[in-house]
Coordinates of C-alpha atoms in Angstrom, one line a residue:
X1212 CA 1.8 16.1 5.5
X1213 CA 2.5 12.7 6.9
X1214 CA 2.4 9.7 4.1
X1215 CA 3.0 6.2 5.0
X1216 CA 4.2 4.3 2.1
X1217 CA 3.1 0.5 2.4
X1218 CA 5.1 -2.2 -0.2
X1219 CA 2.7 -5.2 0.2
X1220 CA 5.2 -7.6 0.1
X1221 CA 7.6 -9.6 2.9
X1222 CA 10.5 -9.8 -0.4
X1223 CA 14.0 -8.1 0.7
X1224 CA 14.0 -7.1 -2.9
X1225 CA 10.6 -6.0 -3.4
X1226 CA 9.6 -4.3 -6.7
X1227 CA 6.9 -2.6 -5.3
X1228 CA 8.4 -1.3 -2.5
X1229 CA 11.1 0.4 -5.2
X1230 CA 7.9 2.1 -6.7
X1231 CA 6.2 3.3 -3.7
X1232 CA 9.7 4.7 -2.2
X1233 CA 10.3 6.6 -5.7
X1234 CA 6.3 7.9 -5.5
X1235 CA 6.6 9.1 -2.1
X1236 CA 9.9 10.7 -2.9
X1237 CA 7.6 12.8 -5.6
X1238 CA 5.7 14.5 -2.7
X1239 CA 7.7 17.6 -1.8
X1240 CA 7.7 19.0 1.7
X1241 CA 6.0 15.4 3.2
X1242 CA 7.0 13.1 6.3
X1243 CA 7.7 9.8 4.9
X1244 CA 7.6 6.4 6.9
X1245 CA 8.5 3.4 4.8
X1246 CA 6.3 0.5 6.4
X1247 CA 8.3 -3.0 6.1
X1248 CA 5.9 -5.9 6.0
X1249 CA 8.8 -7.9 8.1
X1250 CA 7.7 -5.9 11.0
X1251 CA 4.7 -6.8 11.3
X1252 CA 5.1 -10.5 10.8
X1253 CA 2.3 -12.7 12.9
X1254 CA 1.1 -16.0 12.6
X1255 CA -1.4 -17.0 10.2
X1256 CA -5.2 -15.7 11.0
X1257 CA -7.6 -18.3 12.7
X1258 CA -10.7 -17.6 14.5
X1259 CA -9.5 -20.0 17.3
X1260 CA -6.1 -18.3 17.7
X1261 CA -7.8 -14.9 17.7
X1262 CA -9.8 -15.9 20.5
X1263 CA -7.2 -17.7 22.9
X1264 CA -4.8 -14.8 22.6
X1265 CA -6.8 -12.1 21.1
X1266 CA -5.2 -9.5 18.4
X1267 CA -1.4 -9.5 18.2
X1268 CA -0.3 -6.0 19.0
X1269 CA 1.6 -5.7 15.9
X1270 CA -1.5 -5.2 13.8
X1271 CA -2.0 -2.6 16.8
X1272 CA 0.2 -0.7 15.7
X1273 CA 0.0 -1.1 12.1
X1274 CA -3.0 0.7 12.5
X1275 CA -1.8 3.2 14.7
X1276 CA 0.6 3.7 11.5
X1277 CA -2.4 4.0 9.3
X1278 CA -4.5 6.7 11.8
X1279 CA -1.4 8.6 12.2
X1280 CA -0.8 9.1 7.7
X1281 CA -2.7 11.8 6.0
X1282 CA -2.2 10.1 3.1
X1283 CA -1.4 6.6 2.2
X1284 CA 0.7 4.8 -0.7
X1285 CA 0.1 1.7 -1.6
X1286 CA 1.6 -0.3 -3.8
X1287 CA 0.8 -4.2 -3.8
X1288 CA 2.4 -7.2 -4.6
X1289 CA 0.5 -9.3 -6.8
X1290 CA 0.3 -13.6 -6.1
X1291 CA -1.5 -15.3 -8.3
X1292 CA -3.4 -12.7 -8.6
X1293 CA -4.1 -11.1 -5.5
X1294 CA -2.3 -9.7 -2.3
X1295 CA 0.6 -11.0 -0.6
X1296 CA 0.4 -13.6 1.8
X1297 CA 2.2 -11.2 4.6
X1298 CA 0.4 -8.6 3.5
X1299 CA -3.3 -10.4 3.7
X1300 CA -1.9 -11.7 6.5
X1301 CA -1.8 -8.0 8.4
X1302 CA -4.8 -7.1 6.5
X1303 CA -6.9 -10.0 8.1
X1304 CA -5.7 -9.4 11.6
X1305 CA -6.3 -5.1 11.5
X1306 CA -9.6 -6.2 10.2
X1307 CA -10.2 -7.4 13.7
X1308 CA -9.5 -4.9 16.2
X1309 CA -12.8 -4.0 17.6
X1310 CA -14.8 -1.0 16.1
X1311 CA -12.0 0.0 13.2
X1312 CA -12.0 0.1 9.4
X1313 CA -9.2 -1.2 8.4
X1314 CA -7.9 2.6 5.7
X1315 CA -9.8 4.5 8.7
X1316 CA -10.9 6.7 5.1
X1317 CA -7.5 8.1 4.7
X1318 CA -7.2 8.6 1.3
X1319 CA -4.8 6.5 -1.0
X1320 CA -3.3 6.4 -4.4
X1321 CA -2.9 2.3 -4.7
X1322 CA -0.5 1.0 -7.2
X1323 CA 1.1 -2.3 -8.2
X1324 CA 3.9 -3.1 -10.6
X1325 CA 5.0 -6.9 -12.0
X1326 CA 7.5 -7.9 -14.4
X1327 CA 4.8 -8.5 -16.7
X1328 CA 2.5 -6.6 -18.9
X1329 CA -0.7 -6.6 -16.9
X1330 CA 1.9 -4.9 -14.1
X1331 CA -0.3 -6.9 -11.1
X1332 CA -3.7 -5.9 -12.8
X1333 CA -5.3 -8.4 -10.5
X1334 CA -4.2 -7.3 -7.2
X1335 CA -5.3 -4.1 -8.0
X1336 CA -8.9 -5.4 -9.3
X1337 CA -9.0 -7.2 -5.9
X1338 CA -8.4 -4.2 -3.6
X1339 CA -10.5 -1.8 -5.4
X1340 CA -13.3 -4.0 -5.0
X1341 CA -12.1 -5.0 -1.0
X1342 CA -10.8 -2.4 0.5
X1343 CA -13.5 0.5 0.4
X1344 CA -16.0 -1.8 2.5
X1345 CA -12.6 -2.0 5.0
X1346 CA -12.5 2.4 4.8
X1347 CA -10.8 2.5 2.0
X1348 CA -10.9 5.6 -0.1
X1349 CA -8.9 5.2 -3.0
X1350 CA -8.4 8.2 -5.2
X1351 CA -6.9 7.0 -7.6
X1352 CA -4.7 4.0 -9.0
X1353 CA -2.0 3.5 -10.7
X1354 CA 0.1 0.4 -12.5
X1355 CA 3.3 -0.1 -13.8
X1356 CA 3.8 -3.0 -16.1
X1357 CA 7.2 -4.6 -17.0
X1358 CA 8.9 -3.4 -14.2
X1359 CA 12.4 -4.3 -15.3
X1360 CA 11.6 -2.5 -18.5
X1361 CA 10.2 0.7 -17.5
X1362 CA 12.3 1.5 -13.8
X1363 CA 15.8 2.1 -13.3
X1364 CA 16.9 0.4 -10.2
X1365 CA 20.3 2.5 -10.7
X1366 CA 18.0 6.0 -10.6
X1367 CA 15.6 4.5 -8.7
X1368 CA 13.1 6.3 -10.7
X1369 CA 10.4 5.1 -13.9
X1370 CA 12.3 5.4 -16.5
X1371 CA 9.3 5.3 -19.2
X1372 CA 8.6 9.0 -19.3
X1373 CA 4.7 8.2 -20.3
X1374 CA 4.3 6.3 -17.3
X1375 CA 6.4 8.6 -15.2
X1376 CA 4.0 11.3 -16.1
X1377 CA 1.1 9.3 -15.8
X1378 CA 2.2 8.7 -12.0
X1379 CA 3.3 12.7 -11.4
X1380 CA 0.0 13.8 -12.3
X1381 CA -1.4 11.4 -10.1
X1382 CA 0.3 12.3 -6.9
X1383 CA -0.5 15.7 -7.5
X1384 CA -4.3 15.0 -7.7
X1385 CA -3.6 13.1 -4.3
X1386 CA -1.8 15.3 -3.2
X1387 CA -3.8 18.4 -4.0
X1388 CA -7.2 16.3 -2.2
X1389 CA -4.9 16.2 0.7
X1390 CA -4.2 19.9 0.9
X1391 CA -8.0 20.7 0.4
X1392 CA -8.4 18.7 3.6
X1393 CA -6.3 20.4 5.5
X1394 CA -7.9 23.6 4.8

């Protein structure tokens, strides 16, 4: 099985990216890419620039990343609550390759995590209500709230055992969907 693991964020030190790292790590016998929202890094979408110099092929291949996953992770960074201004950013422009949804249907288990207690609520509200009409199919979701609280950067693992569970069972639901597939 081939996961890609996306951390909606540009951060060096992204919280989200610890949690989908340590979620992907829970899926035994998998191919794991770790995408890094640095590297796809394009200027700002504008109808004008799309246009004059068409779609940059870095959202190209971003969504040669996404047709090539079985299974997607997703785990958003929430501002002001919603996405990422890098990760809208590659959002936007995948949105606008010709004849493409942007999740192509592959399924997803989308998660956020915050320092605070709604655990970037919000962003997760905003994507469950965006992406399916861009192919999304989310099968689940799943949030982490104070994320300096409940996840050991040491261990790199949840350290809240109720919302370490919580997340288990939830990639094996995926996980089990994806194996279905495949049959």
């Amino acid at each position: 099985m081939k996961i890609l693991a996306v951390a909606g964020s540009n951060s060096e030190t992204s919280i989200n990216k610890l949690l989908v790292s340590y979620a992907s790590s829970l899926i035994e016998n998998a191919e794991v890419e770790i995408v890094d929202m640095n590297d796809f890094e394009m200027p700002i979408y504008k109808h004008q620039r799309e246009a004059e110099s068409g779609v940059p092929q870095q959202a190209h291949d971003f969504a040669a990343k996404v047709d090539g996953a079985d299974l997607l992770l997703i785990s958003l960074s929430e501002h002001n609550g919603t996405y990422s201004t890098a990760f809208k950013n590659v959002f936007d422009w995948t949105s606008r390759i010709k004849d493409r949804a942007v999740w192509n249907q592959v399924p997803m288990l989308l998660m956020a995590t915050a320092p605070g207690g709604r655990g970037g609520l919000g962003v997760l509200e905003a994507a469950e209500k965006r992406f399916p009409l861009h192919g999304g199919n989310i099968v689940d979701t799943f949030t982490l709230p104070f994320f300096n609280d409940n996840f050991d950067k040491e261990t790199q693992k949840i350290s809240n055992e109720e919302k370490n569970s919580e997340l288990k069972e939830k990639i094996q639901k995926i996980s089990a969907i994806e194996s279905i597939l495949e049959k």
